[in-house]
Amino acid sequence: MGETSNERGMKPHISVLPGDGIGPEVVKVALGELPGEFDYVVIEASAERYLAEGTLISDEEIAAVSDSDALLFGAVGDHRVPDGVLERGILLRLRKELDLYVNLRPFPEIGITFVRENSEGPYSGVGGREGEIANEVNVNTVAGVERCVRYAFEHAQEHGRRLTLVHKSNVLVHAGALWREVTERVGGDFPDVEWNYEHADACAYHLARHPSRYEVIVTDNLFGDILSDLAAGLGEGLGAAASANLHPDPTTRPTRCLGLFEPVHGSAPDIAGTGLADPTAAIGAARMMVDELQRSWLASKS
């Protein structure tokens, strides 16, 4: 496994991918808020380059990100590019190549943190279409679920919080059963963490009515995507929401890169260049990056 910059006594080296729309604007502000000194390299992947050259993100750029301590990401999305092309070709490729299996979304204003599995589920890219039939395969493995659930328990234990597993085991009987079995087994290693299970639709209802019943929610890729956006609506909105895509275990991390840190909002091309973009989420993502790099460095010393 590669060393971090702090382990080598150097200032952190990060990659920066501003992207599309308001991405470059909010990332510029976020970089100005970083404490201390950082070296960084800019990754030029964007809709503009794709439209001009047909290139999404190159192998050389993937290698540059892999050799960084972390990646600060702006946003991708452009109405001139078909849905999914930029998202799958840039963002999801980075998540896959760096094996960023945890999506961490904290909402401190309502006291809830989501730990979302980031590499499997319906977003795994398995499936296809033949004529009038389309399939998206919900892929779940014991190993993939366990490493996410274990991180969620560790997070809950560190912060003294309750944990709720959210799925839909009454309908998604195979995937749901796997998640519940793994969570029960891993939970045995964390006797101090109180945990329970809720169906995803019930969780959506209770989030809207009584969000204080939740502290840490662990769930799969699809449910985590939807429910965390609901939580953002209950808080300060998507414009203020930040997230981290992590490979938190340094013993299994395939590259030097700890993770990808990004605002949850989209590229908002309609307000790009108007001065209306809110950099709060990008600043929050940069602060999460600094915190996680420090945490990783301290863990390496323990």
PDB file of C-alpha atoms in Angstrom, residues 17-292:
ATOM      1  CA  LEU A  17     -11.398  17.710 -10.640  1.00  0.00           C
ATOM      2  CA  PRO A  18     -13.522  20.885 -11.025  1.00  0.00           C
ATOM      3  CA  GLY A  19     -15.824  19.409 -13.710  1.00  0.00           C
ATOM      4  CA  ASP A  20     -18.832  21.195 -15.168  1.00  0.00           C
ATOM      5  CA  GLY A  21     -21.230  24.053 -14.506  1.00  0.00           C
ATOM      6  CA  ILE A  22     -20.674  25.583 -11.088  1.00  0.00           C
ATOM      7  CA  GLY A  23     -18.094  22.930 -10.214  1.00  0.00           C
ATOM      8  CA  PRO A  24     -15.043  25.069 -11.045  1.00  0.00           C
ATOM      9  CA  GLU A  25     -16.487  28.040  -9.136  1.00  0.00           C
ATOM     10  CA  VAL A  26     -17.231  26.236  -5.891  1.00  0.00           C
ATOM     11  CA  VAL A  27     -14.018  24.185  -5.989  1.00  0.00           C
ATOM     12  CA  LYS A  28     -11.971  27.368  -6.355  1.00  0.00           C
ATOM     13  CA  VAL A  29     -13.542  28.750  -3.184  1.00  0.00           C
ATOM     14  CA  ALA A  30     -13.074  25.437  -1.361  1.00  0.00           C
ATOM     15  CA  LEU A  31      -9.374  25.326  -2.221  1.00  0.00           C
ATOM     16  CA  GLY A  32      -8.983  28.768  -0.706  1.00  0.00           C
ATOM     17  CA  GLU A  33     -10.458  27.463   2.558  1.00  0.00           C
ATOM     18  CA  LEU A  34      -8.012  24.575   2.974  1.00  0.00           C
ATOM     19  CA  PRO A  35      -5.948  24.879   6.162  1.00  0.00           C
ATOM     20  CA  GLY A  36      -2.214  24.533   5.755  1.00  0.00           C
ATOM     21  CA  GLU A  37      -0.382  23.826   2.517  1.00  0.00           C
ATOM     22  CA  PHE A  38      -1.438  21.340  -0.146  1.00  0.00           C
ATOM     23  CA  ASP A  39       0.122  20.378  -3.430  1.00  0.00           C
ATOM     24  CA  TYR A  40      -2.438  19.577  -6.081  1.00  0.00           C
ATOM     25  CA  VAL A  41      -2.818  18.536  -9.687  1.00  0.00           C
ATOM     26  CA  VAL A  42      -5.854  19.494 -11.771  1.00  0.00           C
ATOM     27  CA  ILE A  43      -7.754  16.760 -13.634  1.00  0.00           C
ATOM     28  CA  GLU A  44      -9.385  18.295 -16.706  1.00  0.00           C
ATOM     29  CA  ALA A  45     -12.197  15.732 -17.217  1.00  0.00           C
ATOM     30  CA  SER A  46     -15.398  17.581 -18.116  1.00  0.00           C
ATOM     31  CA  ALA A  47     -18.316  17.799 -20.517  1.00  0.00           C
ATOM     32  CA  GLU A  48     -16.492  20.442 -22.564  1.00  0.00           C
ATOM     33  CA  ARG A  49     -13.551  18.150 -23.176  1.00  0.00           C
ATOM     34  CA  TYR A  50     -15.816  15.202 -23.922  1.00  0.00           C
ATOM     35  CA  LEU A  51     -17.734  17.227 -26.503  1.00  0.00           C
ATOM     36  CA  ALA A  52     -14.525  18.539 -28.070  1.00  0.00           C
ATOM     37  CA  GLU A  53     -12.377  15.389 -27.951  1.00  0.00           C
ATOM     38  CA  GLY A  54     -14.596  12.467 -27.025  1.00  0.00           C
ATOM     39  CA  THR A  55     -12.479  11.819 -23.898  1.00  0.00           C
ATOM     40  CA  LEU A  56     -14.072  11.226 -20.499  1.00  0.00           C
ATOM     41  CA  ILE A  57     -11.187  10.493 -18.119  1.00  0.00           C
ATOM     42  CA  SER A  58      -7.923   9.007 -19.323  1.00  0.00           C
ATOM     43  CA  ASP A  59      -5.893   6.180 -17.843  1.00  0.00           C
ATOM     44  CA  GLU A  60      -3.133   8.705 -17.140  1.00  0.00           C
ATOM     45  CA  GLU A  61      -5.555  10.848 -15.141  1.00  0.00           C
ATOM     46  CA  ILE A  62      -6.772   7.818 -13.212  1.00  0.00           C
ATOM     47  CA  ALA A  63      -3.129   7.060 -12.397  1.00  0.00           C
ATOM     48  CA  ALA A  64      -2.570  10.651 -11.226  1.00  0.00           C
ATOM     49  CA  VAL A  65      -5.587  10.440  -8.904  1.00  0.00           C
ATOM     50  CA  SER A  66      -4.446   7.030  -7.643  1.00  0.00           C
ATOM     51  CA  ASP A  67      -1.081   8.543  -6.694  1.00  0.00           C
ATOM     52  CA  SER A  68      -2.720  11.388  -4.754  1.00  0.00           C
ATOM     53  CA  ASP A  69      -3.663  11.368  -1.088  1.00  0.00           C
ATOM     54  CA  ALA A  70      -7.239  12.360  -1.981  1.00  0.00           C
ATOM     55  CA  LEU A  71      -9.431  13.826  -4.727  1.00  0.00           C
ATOM     56  CA  LEU A  72     -11.537  16.979  -4.379  1.00  0.00           C
ATOM     57  CA  PHE A  73     -14.365  16.747  -6.908  1.00  0.00           C
ATOM     58  CA  GLY A  74     -16.662  19.504  -8.195  1.00  0.00           C
ATOM     59  CA  ALA A  75     -19.592  18.282 -10.287  1.00  0.00           C
ATOM     60  CA  VAL A  76     -20.311  16.639 -13.629  1.00  0.00           C
ATOM     61  CA  GLY A  77     -23.362  17.050 -15.826  1.00  0.00           C
ATOM     62  CA  ASP A  78     -24.302  18.883 -19.000  1.00  0.00           C
ATOM     63  CA  HIS A  79     -27.562  18.935 -20.968  1.00  0.00           C
ATOM     64  CA  ARG A  80     -25.607  18.468 -24.217  1.00  0.00           C
ATOM     65  CA  VAL A  81     -24.405  15.040 -23.079  1.00  0.00           C
ATOM     66  CA  PRO A  82     -26.847  12.110 -22.684  1.00  0.00           C
ATOM     67  CA  ASP A  83     -27.753  11.167 -19.122  1.00  0.00           C
ATOM     68  CA  GLY A  84     -25.300   8.798 -17.492  1.00  0.00           C
ATOM     69  CA  VAL A  85     -22.376   9.295 -19.869  1.00  0.00           C
ATOM     70  CA  LEU A  86     -20.421  11.699 -17.666  1.00  0.00           C
ATOM     71  CA  GLU A  87     -21.616  10.202 -14.396  1.00  0.00           C
ATOM     72  CA  ARG A  88     -20.673   6.627 -15.305  1.00  0.00           C
ATOM     73  CA  GLY A  89     -17.631   7.527 -17.379  1.00  0.00           C
ATOM     74  CA  ILE A  90     -16.029   9.825 -14.805  1.00  0.00           C
ATOM     75  CA  LEU A  91     -17.526   9.665 -11.303  1.00  0.00           C
ATOM     76  CA  LEU A  92     -18.539   6.009 -11.173  1.00  0.00           C
ATOM     77  CA  ARG A  93     -15.327   4.951 -12.896  1.00  0.00           C
ATOM     78  CA  LEU A  94     -13.299   6.737 -10.233  1.00  0.00           C
ATOM     79  CA  ARG A  95     -15.314   5.073  -7.479  1.00  0.00           C
ATOM     80  CA  LYS A  96     -14.721   1.689  -9.090  1.00  0.00           C
ATOM     81  CA  GLU A  97     -11.034   2.120  -9.953  1.00  0.00           C
ATOM     82  CA  LEU A  98     -10.224   3.382  -6.438  1.00  0.00           C
ATOM     83  CA  ASP A  99     -12.597   0.850  -4.801  1.00  0.00           C
ATOM     84  CA  LEU A 100     -14.336   3.567  -2.783  1.00  0.00           C
ATOM     85  CA  TYR A 101     -16.830   1.327  -1.052  1.00  0.00           C
ATOM     86  CA  VAL A 102     -18.187   3.744   1.569  1.00  0.00           C
ATOM     87  CA  ASN A 103     -20.218   6.840   0.744  1.00  0.00           C
ATOM     88  CA  LEU A 104     -20.321   8.944   3.906  1.00  0.00           C
ATOM     89  CA  ARG A 105     -22.969  11.673   4.052  1.00  0.00           C
ATOM     90  CA  PRO A 106     -23.242  13.595   7.342  1.00  0.00           C
ATOM     91  CA  PHE A 107     -26.102  15.985   8.052  1.00  0.00           C
ATOM     92  CA  PRO A 108     -25.062  17.624  11.343  1.00  0.00           C
ATOM     93  CA  GLU A 109     -27.965  20.049  11.347  1.00  0.00           C
ATOM     94  CA  ILE A 110     -30.394  17.129  11.859  1.00  0.00           C
ATOM     95  CA  GLY A 111     -27.940  14.818  13.624  1.00  0.00           C
ATOM     96  CA  ILE A 112     -27.941  12.010  11.040  1.00  0.00           C
ATOM     97  CA  THR A 113     -25.055  10.379   9.181  1.00  0.00           C
ATOM     98  CA  PHE A 114     -25.593   8.024   6.243  1.00  0.00           C
ATOM     99  CA  VAL A 115     -23.156   5.209   5.519  1.00  0.00           C
ATOM    100  CA  ARG A 116     -24.071   4.100   2.008  1.00  0.00           C
ATOM    101  CA  GLU A 117     -22.558   1.070   0.287  1.00  0.00           C
ATOM    102  CA  ASN A 118     -20.909   2.521  -2.781  1.00  0.00           C
ATOM    103  CA  SER A 119     -19.810  -0.306  -5.080  1.00  0.00           C
ATOM    104  CA  GLU A 120     -22.636  -2.838  -5.401  1.00  0.00           C
ATOM    105  CA  GLY A 121     -26.433  -2.902  -5.438  1.00  0.00           C
ATOM    106  CA  PRO A 122     -28.449  -1.716  -8.443  1.00  0.00           C
ATOM    107  CA  TYR A 123     -25.667   0.750  -9.349  1.00  0.00           C
ATOM    108  CA  SER A 124     -23.150  -2.018 -10.018  1.00  0.00           C
ATOM    109  CA  GLY A 125     -23.607  -1.666 -13.800  1.00  0.00           C
ATOM    110  CA  VAL A 126     -24.760  -5.249 -14.286  1.00  0.00           C
ATOM    111  CA  GLY A 127     -27.747  -5.669 -16.563  1.00  0.00           C
ATOM    112  CA  GLY A 128     -28.858  -4.747 -20.042  1.00  0.00           C
ATOM    113  CA  ARG A 129     -31.688  -4.236 -22.442  1.00  0.00           C
ATOM    114  CA  GLU A 130     -33.149  -6.407 -25.153  1.00  0.00           C
ATOM    115  CA  GLY A 131     -35.958  -4.695 -27.031  1.00  0.00           C
ATOM    116  CA  GLU A 132     -38.759  -3.953 -24.603  1.00  0.00           C
ATOM    117  CA  ILE A 133     -37.112  -5.675 -21.629  1.00  0.00           C
ATOM    118  CA  ALA A 134     -34.556  -3.898 -19.425  1.00  0.00           C
ATOM    119  CA  ASN A 135     -32.779  -5.335 -16.408  1.00  0.00           C
ATOM    120  CA  GLU A 136     -30.698  -3.711 -13.680  1.00  0.00           C
ATOM    121  CA  VAL A 137     -29.178  -6.436 -11.511  1.00  0.00           C
ATOM    122  CA  ASN A 138     -28.976  -5.803  -7.767  1.00  0.00           C
ATOM    123  CA  VAL A 139     -25.574  -7.292  -6.929  1.00  0.00           C
ATOM    124  CA  ASN A 140     -24.764  -7.875  -3.252  1.00  0.00           C
ATOM    125  CA  THR A 141     -21.858  -9.892  -1.869  1.00  0.00           C
ATOM    126  CA  VAL A 142     -21.114 -10.867   1.705  1.00  0.00           C
ATOM    127  CA  ALA A 143     -17.660  -9.290   1.468  1.00  0.00           C
ATOM    128  CA  GLY A 144     -18.998  -6.057  -0.030  1.00  0.00           C
ATOM    129  CA  VAL A 145     -21.791  -5.686   2.486  1.00  0.00           C
ATOM    130  CA  GLU A 146     -19.628  -6.669   5.452  1.00  0.00           C
ATOM    131  CA  ARG A 147     -16.913  -4.083   4.898  1.00  0.00           C
ATOM    132  CA  CYS A 148     -19.511  -1.315   4.621  1.00  0.00           C
ATOM    133  CA  VAL A 149     -21.489  -2.484   7.649  1.00  0.00           C
ATOM    134  CA  ARG A 150     -18.339  -2.852   9.718  1.00  0.00           C
ATOM    135  CA  TYR A 151     -17.336   0.725   8.901  1.00  0.00           C
ATOM    136  CA  ALA A 152     -20.831   1.881   9.929  1.00  0.00           C
ATOM    137  CA  PHE A 153     -20.548   0.133  13.303  1.00  0.00           C
ATOM    138  CA  GLU A 154     -17.076   1.588  13.837  1.00  0.00           C
ATOM    139  CA  HIS A 155     -18.407   5.054  13.025  1.00  0.00           C
ATOM    140  CA  ALA A 156     -21.379   4.609  15.348  1.00  0.00           C
ATOM    141  CA  GLN A 157     -19.169   3.315  18.164  1.00  0.00           C
ATOM    142  CA  GLU A 158     -16.688   6.171  17.808  1.00  0.00           C
ATOM    143  CA  HIS A 159     -19.425   8.775  17.956  1.00  0.00           C
ATOM    144  CA  GLY A 160     -21.587   7.042  20.596  1.00  0.00           C
ATOM    145  CA  ARG A 161     -24.560   6.714  18.297  1.00  0.00           C
ATOM    146  CA  ARG A 162     -27.337   4.271  17.456  1.00  0.00           C
ATOM    147  CA  LEU A 163     -27.279   2.488  14.115  1.00  0.00           C
ATOM    148  CA  THR A 164     -30.224   1.663  11.860  1.00  0.00           C
ATOM    149  CA  LEU A 165     -29.993  -0.802   8.976  1.00  0.00           C
ATOM    150  CA  VAL A 166     -32.367   0.205   6.183  1.00  0.00           C
ATOM    151  CA  HIS A 167     -33.404  -2.139   3.368  1.00  0.00           C
ATOM    152  CA  LYS A 168     -36.561  -3.739   1.963  1.00  0.00           C
ATOM    153  CA  SER A 169     -36.217  -7.340   3.089  1.00  0.00           C
ATOM    154  CA  ASN A 170     -39.944  -8.069   2.840  1.00  0.00           C
ATOM    155  CA  VAL A 171     -39.786  -7.651  -0.958  1.00  0.00           C
ATOM    156  CA  LEU A 172     -36.086  -7.831  -1.868  1.00  0.00           C
ATOM    157  CA  VAL A 173     -35.916 -11.100   0.001  1.00  0.00           C
ATOM    158  CA  HIS A 174     -32.485 -12.289  -1.181  1.00  0.00           C
ATOM    159  CA  ALA A 175     -30.505  -9.052  -0.904  1.00  0.00           C
ATOM    160  CA  GLY A 176     -32.410  -7.970   2.187  1.00  0.00           C
ATOM    161  CA  ALA A 177     -31.753 -11.231   3.970  1.00  0.00           C
ATOM    162  CA  LEU A 178     -28.042 -11.001   3.180  1.00  0.00           C
ATOM    163  CA  TRP A 179     -27.830  -7.463   4.600  1.00  0.00           C
ATOM    164  CA  ARG A 180     -29.676  -8.449   7.771  1.00  0.00           C
ATOM    165  CA  GLU A 181     -27.579 -11.588   8.325  1.00  0.00           C
ATOM    166  CA  VAL A 182     -24.297  -9.735   7.849  1.00  0.00           C
ATOM    167  CA  THR A 183     -25.378  -6.841  10.066  1.00  0.00           C
ATOM    168  CA  GLU A 184     -26.429  -9.190  12.869  1.00  0.00           C
ATOM    169  CA  ARG A 185     -23.112 -11.028  12.684  1.00  0.00           C
ATOM    170  CA  VAL A 186     -20.939  -7.886  12.545  1.00  0.00           C
ATOM    171  CA  GLY A 187     -23.037  -6.280  15.264  1.00  0.00           C
ATOM    172  CA  GLY A 188     -21.885  -9.014  17.618  1.00  0.00           C
ATOM    173  CA  ASP A 189     -18.432  -7.417  17.522  1.00  0.00           C
ATOM    174  CA  PHE A 190     -19.865  -4.095  18.726  1.00  0.00           C
ATOM    175  CA  PRO A 191     -21.908  -4.833  21.856  1.00  0.00           C
ATOM    176  CA  ASP A 192     -21.938  -1.161  22.844  1.00  0.00           C
ATOM    177  CA  VAL A 193     -23.719  -0.098  19.652  1.00  0.00           C
ATOM    178  CA  GLU A 194     -27.512  -0.324  19.734  1.00  0.00           C
ATOM    179  CA  TRP A 195     -28.900  -1.186  16.316  1.00  0.00           C
ATOM    180  CA  ASN A 196     -32.227  -1.960  14.658  1.00  0.00           C
ATOM    181  CA  TYR A 197     -33.734  -2.624  11.224  1.00  0.00           C
ATOM    182  CA  GLU A 198     -36.307  -0.623   9.231  1.00  0.00           C
ATOM    183  CA  HIS A 199     -37.842  -1.009   5.787  1.00  0.00           C
ATOM    184  CA  ALA A 200     -36.814   1.774   3.383  1.00  0.00           C
ATOM    185  CA  ASP A 201     -40.346   3.101   2.876  1.00  0.00           C
ATOM    186  CA  ALA A 202     -40.947   3.244   6.633  1.00  0.00           C
ATOM    187  CA  CYS A 203     -37.622   5.038   7.048  1.00  0.00           C
ATOM    188  CA  ALA A 204     -38.655   7.648   4.464  1.00  0.00           C
ATOM    189  CA  TYR A 205     -41.865   8.291   6.399  1.00  0.00           C
ATOM    190  CA  HIS A 206     -40.143   8.554   9.764  1.00  0.00           C
ATOM    191  CA  LEU A 207     -37.368  10.741   8.344  1.00  0.00           C
ATOM    192  CA  ALA A 208     -39.991  13.227   7.222  1.00  0.00           C
ATOM    193  CA  ARG A 209     -41.939  13.072  10.493  1.00  0.00           C
ATOM    194  CA  HIS A 210     -39.422  12.280  13.237  1.00  0.00           C
ATOM    195  CA  PRO A 211     -35.818  12.515  12.008  1.00  0.00           C
ATOM    196  CA  SER A 212     -34.528  12.506  15.592  1.00  0.00           C
ATOM    197  CA  ARG A 213     -35.135   8.734  15.783  1.00  0.00           C
ATOM    198  CA  TYR A 214     -32.047   8.217  13.589  1.00  0.00           C
ATOM    199  CA  GLU A 215     -28.357   8.787  14.213  1.00  0.00           C
ATOM    200  CA  VAL A 216     -26.360   6.526  11.855  1.00  0.00           C
ATOM    201  CA  ILE A 217     -28.133   4.867   8.915  1.00  0.00           C
ATOM    202  CA  VAL A 218     -26.402   2.117   6.948  1.00  0.00           C
ATOM    203  CA  THR A 219     -27.962   1.003   3.691  1.00  0.00           C
ATOM    204  CA  ASP A 220     -27.339   0.009   0.098  1.00  0.00           C
ATOM    205  CA  ASN A 221     -26.456   2.197  -2.867  1.00  0.00           C
ATOM    206  CA  LEU A 222     -29.961   2.932  -4.152  1.00  0.00           C
ATOM    207  CA  PHE A 223     -31.751   3.479  -0.853  1.00  0.00           C
ATOM    208  CA  GLY A 224     -28.831   5.533   0.428  1.00  0.00           C
ATOM    209  CA  ASP A 225     -28.929   7.776  -2.619  1.00  0.00           C
ATOM    210  CA  ILE A 226     -32.633   8.527  -2.246  1.00  0.00           C
ATOM    211  CA  LEU A 227     -32.919   8.752   1.532  1.00  0.00           C
ATOM    212  CA  SER A 228     -29.857  10.966   1.955  1.00  0.00           C
ATOM    213  CA  ASP A 229     -31.341  13.473  -0.496  1.00  0.00           C
ATOM    214  CA  LEU A 230     -34.496  13.467   1.621  1.00  0.00           C
ATOM    215  CA  ALA A 231     -32.331  14.163   4.664  1.00  0.00           C
ATOM    216  CA  ALA A 232     -30.704  17.058   2.807  1.00  0.00           C
ATOM    217  CA  GLY A 233     -34.161  18.506   2.218  1.00  0.00           C
ATOM    218  CA  LEU A 234     -34.874  18.309   5.926  1.00  0.00           C
ATOM    219  CA  GLY A 235     -31.640  20.124   6.669  1.00  0.00           C
ATOM    220  CA  GLU A 236     -30.002  22.990   4.851  1.00  0.00           C
ATOM    221  CA  GLY A 237     -30.554  21.611   1.343  1.00  0.00           C
ATOM    222  CA  LEU A 238     -28.354  19.967  -1.265  1.00  0.00           C
ATOM    223  CA  GLY A 239     -26.405  23.180  -1.691  1.00  0.00           C
ATOM    224  CA  ALA A 240     -24.937  22.660   1.774  1.00  0.00           C
ATOM    225  CA  ALA A 241     -24.525  18.863   1.691  1.00  0.00           C
ATOM    226  CA  ALA A 242     -21.061  17.316   1.359  1.00  0.00           C
ATOM    227  CA  SER A 243     -20.018  13.699   1.011  1.00  0.00           C
ATOM    228  CA  ALA A 244     -16.971  11.464   1.061  1.00  0.00           C
ATOM    229  CA  ASN A 245     -16.384   8.358  -1.053  1.00  0.00           C
ATOM    230  CA  LEU A 246     -13.865   6.336   0.944  1.00  0.00           C
ATOM    231  CA  HIS A 247     -11.709   3.262   1.078  1.00  0.00           C
ATOM    232  CA  PRO A 248     -11.079   3.690   4.788  1.00  0.00           C
ATOM    233  CA  ASP A 249      -9.089   0.501   5.433  1.00  0.00           C
ATOM    234  CA  PRO A 250      -5.404   1.212   4.678  1.00  0.00           C
ATOM    235  CA  THR A 251      -4.564  -2.498   4.753  1.00  0.00           C
ATOM    236  CA  THR A 252      -6.761  -3.200   1.703  1.00  0.00           C
ATOM    237  CA  ARG A 253      -6.663   0.154  -0.097  1.00  0.00           C
ATOM    238  CA  PRO A 254      -5.603  -0.564  -3.706  1.00  0.00           C
ATOM    239  CA  THR A 255      -4.002   2.858  -4.280  1.00  0.00           C
ATOM    240  CA  ARG A 256      -2.574   5.717  -2.255  1.00  0.00           C
ATOM    241  CA  CYS A 257      -5.851   7.656  -2.612  1.00  0.00           C
ATOM    242  CA  LEU A 258      -7.994   7.654   0.526  1.00  0.00           C
ATOM    243  CA  GLY A 259     -11.097   8.914  -1.207  1.00  0.00           C
ATOM    244  CA  LEU A 260     -13.086  11.293  -3.368  1.00  0.00           C
ATOM    245  CA  PHE A 261     -14.707  14.264  -1.634  1.00  0.00           C
ATOM    246  CA  GLU A 262     -17.548  16.147  -3.291  1.00  0.00           C
ATOM    247  CA  PRO A 263     -20.568  18.364  -2.805  1.00  0.00           C
ATOM    248  CA  VAL A 264     -23.790  16.393  -3.224  1.00  0.00           C
ATOM    249  CA  HIS A 265     -25.371  18.969  -5.537  1.00  0.00           C
ATOM    250  CA  GLY A 266     -25.193  18.808  -9.319  1.00  0.00           C
ATOM    251  CA  SER A 267     -23.482  21.039 -11.845  1.00  0.00           C
ATOM    252  CA  ALA A 268     -26.349  23.608 -11.991  1.00  0.00           C
ATOM    253  CA  PRO A 269     -25.351  24.958 -15.420  1.00  0.00           C
ATOM    254  CA  ASP A 270     -28.229  27.464 -15.378  1.00  0.00           C
ATOM    255  CA  ILE A 271     -26.474  29.547 -12.702  1.00  0.00           C
ATOM    256  CA  ALA A 272     -22.863  28.950 -13.739  1.00  0.00           C
ATOM    257  CA  GLY A 273     -21.022  32.244 -14.090  1.00  0.00           C
ATOM    258  CA  THR A 274     -23.800  34.291 -12.450  1.00  0.00           C
ATOM    259  CA  GLY A 275     -22.229  34.510  -8.996  1.00  0.00           C
ATOM    260  CA  LEU A 276     -25.195  32.690  -7.459  1.00  0.00           C
ATOM    261  CA  ALA A 277     -23.429  29.384  -6.780  1.00  0.00           C
ATOM    262  CA  ASP A 278     -23.292  28.469  -3.088  1.00  0.00           C
ATOM    263  CA  PRO A 279     -19.854  27.027  -2.201  1.00  0.00           C
ATOM    264  CA  THR A 280     -20.958  25.742   1.226  1.00  0.00           C
ATOM    265  CA  ALA A 281     -21.093  22.079   0.178  1.00  0.00           C
ATOM    266  CA  ALA A 282     -17.728  22.220  -1.606  1.00  0.00           C
ATOM    267  CA  ILE A 283     -16.143  23.841   1.449  1.00  0.00           C
ATOM    268  CA  GLY A 284     -17.705  21.106   3.579  1.00  0.00           C
ATOM    269  CA  ALA A 285     -16.266  18.445   1.264  1.00  0.00           C
ATOM    270  CA  ALA A 286     -12.803  20.012   1.540  1.00  0.00           C
ATOM    271  CA  ARG A 287     -13.064  20.025   5.325  1.00  0.00           C
ATOM    272  CA  MET A 288     -14.161  16.386   5.311  1.00  0.00           C
ATOM    273  CA  MET A 289     -11.111  15.626   3.186  1.00  0.00           C
ATOM    274  CA  VAL A 290      -8.779  17.291   5.665  1.00  0.00           C
ATOM    275  CA  ASP A 291     -10.434  15.512   8.602  1.00  0.00           C
ATOM    276  CA  GLU A 292     -10.251  12.096   6.946  1.00  0.00           C
TER     277      GLU A 292
END
